[in-house]
Tab-separated table of C-alpha atoms and ligand atoms in Angstrom:
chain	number	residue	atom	x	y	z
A	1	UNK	CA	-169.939	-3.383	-135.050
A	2	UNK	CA	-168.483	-7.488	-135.948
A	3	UNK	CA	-168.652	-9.329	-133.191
A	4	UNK	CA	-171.504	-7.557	-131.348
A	5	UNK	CA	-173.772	-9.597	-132.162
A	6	UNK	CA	-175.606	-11.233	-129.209
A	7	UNK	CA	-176.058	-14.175	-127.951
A	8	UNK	CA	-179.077	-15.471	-128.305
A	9	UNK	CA	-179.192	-14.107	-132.422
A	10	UNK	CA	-180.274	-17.157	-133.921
A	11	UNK	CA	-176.634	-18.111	-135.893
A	12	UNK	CA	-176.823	-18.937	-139.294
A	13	UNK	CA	-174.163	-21.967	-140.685
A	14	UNK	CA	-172.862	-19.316	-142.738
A	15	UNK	CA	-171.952	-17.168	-140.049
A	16	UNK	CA	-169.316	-19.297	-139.230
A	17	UNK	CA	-167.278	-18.474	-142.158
A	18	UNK	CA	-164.884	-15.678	-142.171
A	19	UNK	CA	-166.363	-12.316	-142.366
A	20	UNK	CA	-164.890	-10.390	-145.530
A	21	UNK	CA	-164.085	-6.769	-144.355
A	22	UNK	CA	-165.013	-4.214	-147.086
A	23	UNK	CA	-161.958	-2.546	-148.852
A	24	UNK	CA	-160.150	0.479	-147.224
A	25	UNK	CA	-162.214	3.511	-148.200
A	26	UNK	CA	-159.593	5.428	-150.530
A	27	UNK	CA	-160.432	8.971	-151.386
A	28	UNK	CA	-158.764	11.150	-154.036
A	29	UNK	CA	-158.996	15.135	-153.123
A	30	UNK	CA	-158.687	16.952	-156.327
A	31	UNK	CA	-158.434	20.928	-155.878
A	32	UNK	CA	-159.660	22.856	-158.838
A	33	UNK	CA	-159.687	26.402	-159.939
A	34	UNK	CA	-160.808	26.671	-163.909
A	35	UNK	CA	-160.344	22.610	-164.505
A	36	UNK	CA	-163.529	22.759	-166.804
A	37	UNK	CA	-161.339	20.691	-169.531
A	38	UNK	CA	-159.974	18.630	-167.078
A	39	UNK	CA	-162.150	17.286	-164.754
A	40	UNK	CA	-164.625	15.497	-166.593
A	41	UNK	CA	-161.312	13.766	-167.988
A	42	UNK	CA	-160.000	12.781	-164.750
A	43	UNK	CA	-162.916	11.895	-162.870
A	44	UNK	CA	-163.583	8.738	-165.999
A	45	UNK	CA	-159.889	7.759	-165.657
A	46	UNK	CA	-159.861	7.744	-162.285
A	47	UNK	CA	-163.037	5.336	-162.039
A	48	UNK	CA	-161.739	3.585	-164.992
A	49	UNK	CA	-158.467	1.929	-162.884
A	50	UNK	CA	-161.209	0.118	-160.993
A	51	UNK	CA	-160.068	0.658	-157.469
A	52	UNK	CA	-162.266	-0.694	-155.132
A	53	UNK	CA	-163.944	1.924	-152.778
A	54	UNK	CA	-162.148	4.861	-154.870
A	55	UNK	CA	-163.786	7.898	-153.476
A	56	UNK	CA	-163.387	11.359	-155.487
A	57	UNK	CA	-163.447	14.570	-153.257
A	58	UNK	CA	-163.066	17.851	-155.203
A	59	UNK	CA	-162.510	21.465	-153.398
A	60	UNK	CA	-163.361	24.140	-155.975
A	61	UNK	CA	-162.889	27.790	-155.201
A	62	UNK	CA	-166.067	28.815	-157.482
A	63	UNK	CA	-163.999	28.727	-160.393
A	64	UNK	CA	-165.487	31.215	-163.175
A	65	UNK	CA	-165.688	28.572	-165.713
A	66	UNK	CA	-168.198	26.553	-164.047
A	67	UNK	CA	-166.233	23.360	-162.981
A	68	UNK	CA	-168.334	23.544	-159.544
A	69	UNK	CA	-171.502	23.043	-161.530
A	70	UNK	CA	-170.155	20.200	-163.540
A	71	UNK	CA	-168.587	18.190	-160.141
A	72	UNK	CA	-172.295	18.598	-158.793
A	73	UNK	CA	-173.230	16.722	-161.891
A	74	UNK	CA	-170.647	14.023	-161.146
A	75	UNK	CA	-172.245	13.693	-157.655
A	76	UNK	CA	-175.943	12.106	-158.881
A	77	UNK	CA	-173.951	10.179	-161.840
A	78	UNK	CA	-171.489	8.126	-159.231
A	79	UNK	CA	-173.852	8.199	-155.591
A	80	UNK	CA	-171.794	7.763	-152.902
A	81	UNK	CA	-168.792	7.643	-154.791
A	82	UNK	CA	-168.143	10.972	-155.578
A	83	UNK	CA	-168.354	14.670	-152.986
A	84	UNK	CA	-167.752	18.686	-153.780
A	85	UNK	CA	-166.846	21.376	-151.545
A	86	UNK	CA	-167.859	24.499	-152.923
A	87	UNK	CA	-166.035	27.730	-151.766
A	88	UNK	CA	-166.780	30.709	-151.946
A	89	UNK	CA	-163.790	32.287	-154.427
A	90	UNK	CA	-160.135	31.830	-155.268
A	91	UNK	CA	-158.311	30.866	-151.438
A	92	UNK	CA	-154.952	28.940	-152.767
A	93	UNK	CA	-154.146	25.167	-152.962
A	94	UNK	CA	-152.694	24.920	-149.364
A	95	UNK	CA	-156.242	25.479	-147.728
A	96	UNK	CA	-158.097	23.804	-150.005
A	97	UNK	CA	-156.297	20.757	-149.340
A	98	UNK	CA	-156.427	20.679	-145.402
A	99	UNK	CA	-160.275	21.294	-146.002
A	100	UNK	CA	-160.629	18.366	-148.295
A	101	UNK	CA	-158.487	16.173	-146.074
A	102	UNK	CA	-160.472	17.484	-143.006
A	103	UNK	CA	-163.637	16.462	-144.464
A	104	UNK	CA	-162.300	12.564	-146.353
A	105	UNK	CA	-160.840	12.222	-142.681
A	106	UNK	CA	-164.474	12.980	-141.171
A	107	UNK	CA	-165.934	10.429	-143.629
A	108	UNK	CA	-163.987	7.818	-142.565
A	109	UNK	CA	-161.296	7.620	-145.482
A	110	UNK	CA	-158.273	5.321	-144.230
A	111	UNK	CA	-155.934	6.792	-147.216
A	112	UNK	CA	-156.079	10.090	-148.592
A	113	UNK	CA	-154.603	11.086	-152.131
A	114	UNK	CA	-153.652	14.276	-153.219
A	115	UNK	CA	-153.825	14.713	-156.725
A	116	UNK	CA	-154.102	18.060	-159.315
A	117	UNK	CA	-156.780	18.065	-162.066
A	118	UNK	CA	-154.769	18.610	-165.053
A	119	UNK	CA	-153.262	15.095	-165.806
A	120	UNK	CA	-149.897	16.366	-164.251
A	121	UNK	CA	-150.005	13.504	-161.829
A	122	UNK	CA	-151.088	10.597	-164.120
A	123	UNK	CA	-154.049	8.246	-162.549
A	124	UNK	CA	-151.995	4.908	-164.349
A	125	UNK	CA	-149.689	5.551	-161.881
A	126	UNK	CA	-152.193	5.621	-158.349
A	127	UNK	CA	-152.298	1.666	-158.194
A	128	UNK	CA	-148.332	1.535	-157.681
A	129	UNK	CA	-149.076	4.691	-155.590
A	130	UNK	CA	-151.371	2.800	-153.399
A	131	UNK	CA	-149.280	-0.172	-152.857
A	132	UNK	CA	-146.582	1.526	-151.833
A	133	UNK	CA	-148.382	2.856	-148.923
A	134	UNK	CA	-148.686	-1.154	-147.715
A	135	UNK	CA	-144.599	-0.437	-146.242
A	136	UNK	CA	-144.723	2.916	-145.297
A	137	UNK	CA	-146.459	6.037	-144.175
A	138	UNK	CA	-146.759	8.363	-146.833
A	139	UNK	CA	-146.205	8.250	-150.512
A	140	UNK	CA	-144.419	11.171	-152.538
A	141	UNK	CA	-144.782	10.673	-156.370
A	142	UNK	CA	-141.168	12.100	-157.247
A	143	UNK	CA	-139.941	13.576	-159.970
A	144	UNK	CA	-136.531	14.302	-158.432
A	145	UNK	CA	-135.859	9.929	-157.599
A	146	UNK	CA	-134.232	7.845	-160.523
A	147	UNK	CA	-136.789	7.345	-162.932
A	148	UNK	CA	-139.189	10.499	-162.275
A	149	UNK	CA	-138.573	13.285	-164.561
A	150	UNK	CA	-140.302	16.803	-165.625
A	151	UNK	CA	-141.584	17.361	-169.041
A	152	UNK	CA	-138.901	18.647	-171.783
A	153	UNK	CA	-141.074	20.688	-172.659
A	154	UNK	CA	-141.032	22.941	-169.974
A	155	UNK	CA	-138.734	25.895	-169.982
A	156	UNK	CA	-135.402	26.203	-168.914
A	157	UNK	CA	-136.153	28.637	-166.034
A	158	UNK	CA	-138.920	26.580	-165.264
A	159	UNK	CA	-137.188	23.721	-164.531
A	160	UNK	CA	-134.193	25.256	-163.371
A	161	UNK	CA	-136.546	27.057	-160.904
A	162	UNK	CA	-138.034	23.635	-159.855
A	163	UNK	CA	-134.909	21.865	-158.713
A	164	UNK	CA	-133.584	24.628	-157.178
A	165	UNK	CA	-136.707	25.275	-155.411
A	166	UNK	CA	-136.088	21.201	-154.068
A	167	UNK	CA	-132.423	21.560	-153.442
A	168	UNK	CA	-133.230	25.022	-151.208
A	169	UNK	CA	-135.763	23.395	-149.150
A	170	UNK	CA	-133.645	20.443	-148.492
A	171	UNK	CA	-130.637	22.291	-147.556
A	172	UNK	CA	-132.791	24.862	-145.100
A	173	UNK	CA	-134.539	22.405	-143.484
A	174	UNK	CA	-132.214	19.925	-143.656
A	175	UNK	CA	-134.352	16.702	-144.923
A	176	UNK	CA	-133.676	14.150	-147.205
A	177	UNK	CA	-136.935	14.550	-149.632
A	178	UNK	CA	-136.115	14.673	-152.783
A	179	UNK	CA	-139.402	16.358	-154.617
A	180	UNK	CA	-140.750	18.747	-151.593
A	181	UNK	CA	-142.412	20.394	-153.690
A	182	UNK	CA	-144.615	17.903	-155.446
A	183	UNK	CA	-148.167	17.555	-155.251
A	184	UNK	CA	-148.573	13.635	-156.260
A	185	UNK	CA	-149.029	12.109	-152.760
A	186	UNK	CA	-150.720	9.151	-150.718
A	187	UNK	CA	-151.262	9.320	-147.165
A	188	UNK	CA	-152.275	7.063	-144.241
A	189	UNK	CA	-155.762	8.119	-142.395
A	190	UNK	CA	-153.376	8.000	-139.173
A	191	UNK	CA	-150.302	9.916	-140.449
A	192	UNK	CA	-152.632	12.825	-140.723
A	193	UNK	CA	-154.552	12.847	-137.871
A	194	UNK	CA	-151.152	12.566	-135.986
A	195	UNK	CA	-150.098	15.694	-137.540
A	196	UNK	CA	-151.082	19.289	-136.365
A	197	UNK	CA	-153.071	20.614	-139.835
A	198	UNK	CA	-154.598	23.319	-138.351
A	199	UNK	CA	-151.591	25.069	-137.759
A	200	UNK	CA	-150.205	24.893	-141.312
A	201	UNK	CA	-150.385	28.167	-143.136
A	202	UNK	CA	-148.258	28.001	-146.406
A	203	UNK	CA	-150.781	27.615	-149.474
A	204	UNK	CA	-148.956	27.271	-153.038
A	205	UNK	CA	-145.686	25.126	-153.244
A	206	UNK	CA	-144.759	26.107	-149.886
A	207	UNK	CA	-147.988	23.789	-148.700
A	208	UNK	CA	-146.116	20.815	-149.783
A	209	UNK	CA	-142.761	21.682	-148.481
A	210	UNK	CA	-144.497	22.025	-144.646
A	211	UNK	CA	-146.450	19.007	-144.910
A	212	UNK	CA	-143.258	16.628	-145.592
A	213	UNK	CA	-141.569	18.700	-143.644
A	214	UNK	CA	-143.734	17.978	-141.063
A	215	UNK	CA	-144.155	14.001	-141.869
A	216	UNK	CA	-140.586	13.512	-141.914
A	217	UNK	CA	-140.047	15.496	-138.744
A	218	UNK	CA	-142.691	13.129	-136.890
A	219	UNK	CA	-140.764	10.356	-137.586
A	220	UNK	CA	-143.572	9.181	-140.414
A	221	UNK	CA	-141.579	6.830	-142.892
A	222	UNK	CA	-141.843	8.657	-146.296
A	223	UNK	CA	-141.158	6.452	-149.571
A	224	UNK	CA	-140.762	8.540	-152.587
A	225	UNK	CA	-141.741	6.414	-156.590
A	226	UNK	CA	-140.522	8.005	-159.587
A	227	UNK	CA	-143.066	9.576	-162.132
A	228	UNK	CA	-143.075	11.665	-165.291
A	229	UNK	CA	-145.060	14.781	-164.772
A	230	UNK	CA	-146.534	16.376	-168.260
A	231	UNK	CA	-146.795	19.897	-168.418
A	232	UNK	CA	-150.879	20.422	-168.809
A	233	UNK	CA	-152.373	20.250	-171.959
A	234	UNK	CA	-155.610	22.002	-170.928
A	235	UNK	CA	-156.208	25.088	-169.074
A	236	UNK	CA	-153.891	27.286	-167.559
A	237	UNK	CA	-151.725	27.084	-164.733
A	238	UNK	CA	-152.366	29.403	-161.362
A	239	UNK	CA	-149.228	29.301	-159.925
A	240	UNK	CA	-147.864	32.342	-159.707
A	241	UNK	CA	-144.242	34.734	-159.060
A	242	UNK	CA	-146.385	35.511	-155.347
A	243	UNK	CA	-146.181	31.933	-154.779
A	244	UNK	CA	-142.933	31.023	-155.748
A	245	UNK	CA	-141.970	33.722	-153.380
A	246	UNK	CA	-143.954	32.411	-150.494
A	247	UNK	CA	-141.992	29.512	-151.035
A	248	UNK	CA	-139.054	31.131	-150.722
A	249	UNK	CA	-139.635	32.839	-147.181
A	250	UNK	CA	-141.927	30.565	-145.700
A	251	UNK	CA	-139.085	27.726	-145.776
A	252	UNK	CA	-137.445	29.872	-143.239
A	253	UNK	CA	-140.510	30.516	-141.318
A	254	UNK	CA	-141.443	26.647	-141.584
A	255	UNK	CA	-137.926	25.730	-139.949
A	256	UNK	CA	-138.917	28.385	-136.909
A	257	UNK	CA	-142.207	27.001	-136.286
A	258	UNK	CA	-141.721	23.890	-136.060
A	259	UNK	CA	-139.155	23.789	-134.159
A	260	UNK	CA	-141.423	22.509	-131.360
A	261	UNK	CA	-143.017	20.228	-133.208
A	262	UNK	CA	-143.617	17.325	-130.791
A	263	UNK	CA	-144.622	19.150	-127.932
A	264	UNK	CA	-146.972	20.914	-130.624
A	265	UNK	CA	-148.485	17.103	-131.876
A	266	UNK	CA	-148.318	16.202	-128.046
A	267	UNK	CA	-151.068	19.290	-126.997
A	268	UNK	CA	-153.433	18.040	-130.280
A	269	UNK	CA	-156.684	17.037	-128.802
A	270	UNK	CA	-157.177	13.541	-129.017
B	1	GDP	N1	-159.465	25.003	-154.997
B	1	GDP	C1	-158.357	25.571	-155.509
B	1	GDP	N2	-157.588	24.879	-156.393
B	1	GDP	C2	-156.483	25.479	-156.885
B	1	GDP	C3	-156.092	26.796	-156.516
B	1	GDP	N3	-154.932	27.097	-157.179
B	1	GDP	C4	-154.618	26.020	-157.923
B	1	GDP	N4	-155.553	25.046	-157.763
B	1	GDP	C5	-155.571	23.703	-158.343
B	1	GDP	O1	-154.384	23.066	-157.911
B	1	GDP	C6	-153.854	22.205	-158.906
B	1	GDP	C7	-152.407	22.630	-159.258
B	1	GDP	O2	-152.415	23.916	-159.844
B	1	GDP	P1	-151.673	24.253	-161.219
B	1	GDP	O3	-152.188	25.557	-161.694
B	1	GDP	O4	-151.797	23.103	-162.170
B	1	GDP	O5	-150.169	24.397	-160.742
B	1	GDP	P2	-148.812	24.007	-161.505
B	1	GDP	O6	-148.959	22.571	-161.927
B	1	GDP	O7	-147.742	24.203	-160.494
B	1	GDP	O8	-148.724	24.945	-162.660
B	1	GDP	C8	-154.831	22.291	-160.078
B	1	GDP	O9	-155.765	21.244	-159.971
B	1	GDP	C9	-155.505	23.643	-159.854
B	1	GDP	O10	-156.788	23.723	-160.425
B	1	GDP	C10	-156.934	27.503	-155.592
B	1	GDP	O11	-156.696	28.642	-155.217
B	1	GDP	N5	-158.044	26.845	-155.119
B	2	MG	MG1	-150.389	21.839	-163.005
C-alpha cells in the first residue's frame, strides 16, 4: 500500500515528489445473446475513445452464433483489458448483469457501465457519461430528458409502448426518473455495493426499473443526460411480449418489496 513503506527504505530524491495514483479502473459490462455482428464492432469503438483503464466485461449466455468464442479471442488480443463470463444458455439480461457487476465489483472496478452490444447506447457518448458521474451517484443515459430521443424509425406501438412503459413505472412507484427503463447507465463502485443485488429478481426491462428504483429509494443522487438511441442495425432483438409483461406486474411487486428497503440495506453484510 502508499505510505507503507518503512523506515529505514533507503529514499530516493524522487520519492519526494507526489505520487501519481493510477486512473479509476472503469469497466464496461456488455451482456450478449447472438451479438456476433456487434461485438467485434463495439469492443474497437470502445477502445478507440481512449479511456484510460477502460475495462470490457462481457456476460454471454452461450449464444448459438458463437459470440462467446469470439470475446475469448478479444481476451489474448487486449491482456488485462478485456474478461468473459461464459454461461451456460439463454438466463435474461437482469441476471446477467448482477453477475457481471458482481464480478467488475470483485476486481476492483470503482465505476461500472452498463451498456447493450448493438450500438443502441452509442460509445461517443460514455466520456460525457463518465463525467457526469464526478457530481453524482449514478448516471441514466435518457431518452425521455430534453435532448434524448428514440429512433423514428421505430414503430408507433413501439414507441408508444416505451413511454408508456416510463410514465407507468413512474406513476406506481412514484419516482421522478424519467427513462426507467433504459439500459445506458454509469454507476459508482459504492452505490452498488450499498445496494442489496442479491435480492433483485426482475430480468428484462423490469431489471432496470428495480435498480433505479432502488438507487433513488436509497437516497443515491441519480442525474439523467439526454441521448439518441438507434434502433439496431445488426442482429435481432430478444426482448420479448413475456418481458414486457414482467414489466408490467413486477412494478407492482417491486413497490411491495421494497417497501423495507433500508432495514433490508441495513442487514447486508458488510
Ligand atoms: N447474456 C444475455 N444477454 C442478453 C439476454 N437477452 C438480451 N441480452 C443482451 O442485452 C442487450 C439488450 O437486448 P436487445 O435484444 O437489444 O433489447 P432491445 O434493445 O430492448 O430490443 C443486448 O446486448 C443483448 O444481446 C440474455 O438472456 N442473456
Ligand atoms: Mg437493443
Amino acid at each position: 500500500m502508499f505510505g507503507m513503506v518503512p523506515a529505514s527504505y533507503p529514499q530516493k530524491a524522487s520519492s519526494t515528489r507526489p505520487i501519481r495514483l493510477p486512473p479509476v479502473k472503469i469497466t464496461v459490462v456488455i451482456p450478449t445473446f447472438n451479438e456476433a455482428a456487434n461485438l467485434p464492432k463495439l469492443v474497437g469503438s470502445l477502445y478507440a475513445l481512449a479511456i484510460p483503464s477502460l475495462h470490457i466485461l462481457v456476460v454471454d449466455d452461450d449464444s448459438p452464433d458463437g459470440t462467446g468464442d469470439l470475446a475469448d479471442q478479444f481476451i489474448t488480443e487486449f491482456t488485462g483489458r478485456f474478461s468473459v463470463i461464459h454461461r451456460s444458455g439463454k438466463q435474461g439480461l437482469g441476471t446477467a448483469y448482477i453477475a457481471g457487476f458482481q464480478r467488475a465489483l470483485l476486481e476492483g472496478a470503482e465505476v461500472v457501465i452498463q451498456m447493450d452490444a448493438d450500438f443502441s447506447h452509442p460509445p461517443e457518448k460514455l466520456p460525457e457519461l463518465i463525467n457526469t458521474l464526478k457530481n453524482c451517484d449514478m448516471v441514466l443515459g435518457s431518452r425521455y430528458v430534453t435532448g434524448g430521443a428514440v429512433d423514428e424509425r421505430w414503430p408507433f406501438w413501439r414507441r408508444s409502448l416505451s413511454a408508456f412503459g416510463n410514465w407507468y413505472a413512474r406513476a406506481v412507484l412514484r419516482f421522478p426518473v424519467r427513462d426507467a427503463t433504459g439500459g445506458y447507465r454509469v454507476w459508482r463502485r459504492e452505490t452498488l455495493l450499498g445496494m442489496p443485488l442479491e435480492a433483485v429478481k426482475s430480468n428484462g426491462y423490469a431489471f432496470q426499473v428495480e435498480m433505479a428504483y432502488i438507487a433513488y429509494k436509497l437516497g443515491y443522487t441519480i442525474r439523467e443526460v439526454p441521448f439518441y438511441f438507434a434502433d439496431r442495425q445488426w442482429g435481432t432483438s430478444k426482448m420479448s411480449f413475456a418481458i414486457q409483461r414482467e414489466a408490467a406486474f413486477r412494478v407492482w411487486g417491486i413497490l411491495f418489496e421494497y417497501r423495507h428497503l433500508q432495514r433490508m440495506v441495513s442487514e447486508l453484510p458488510q
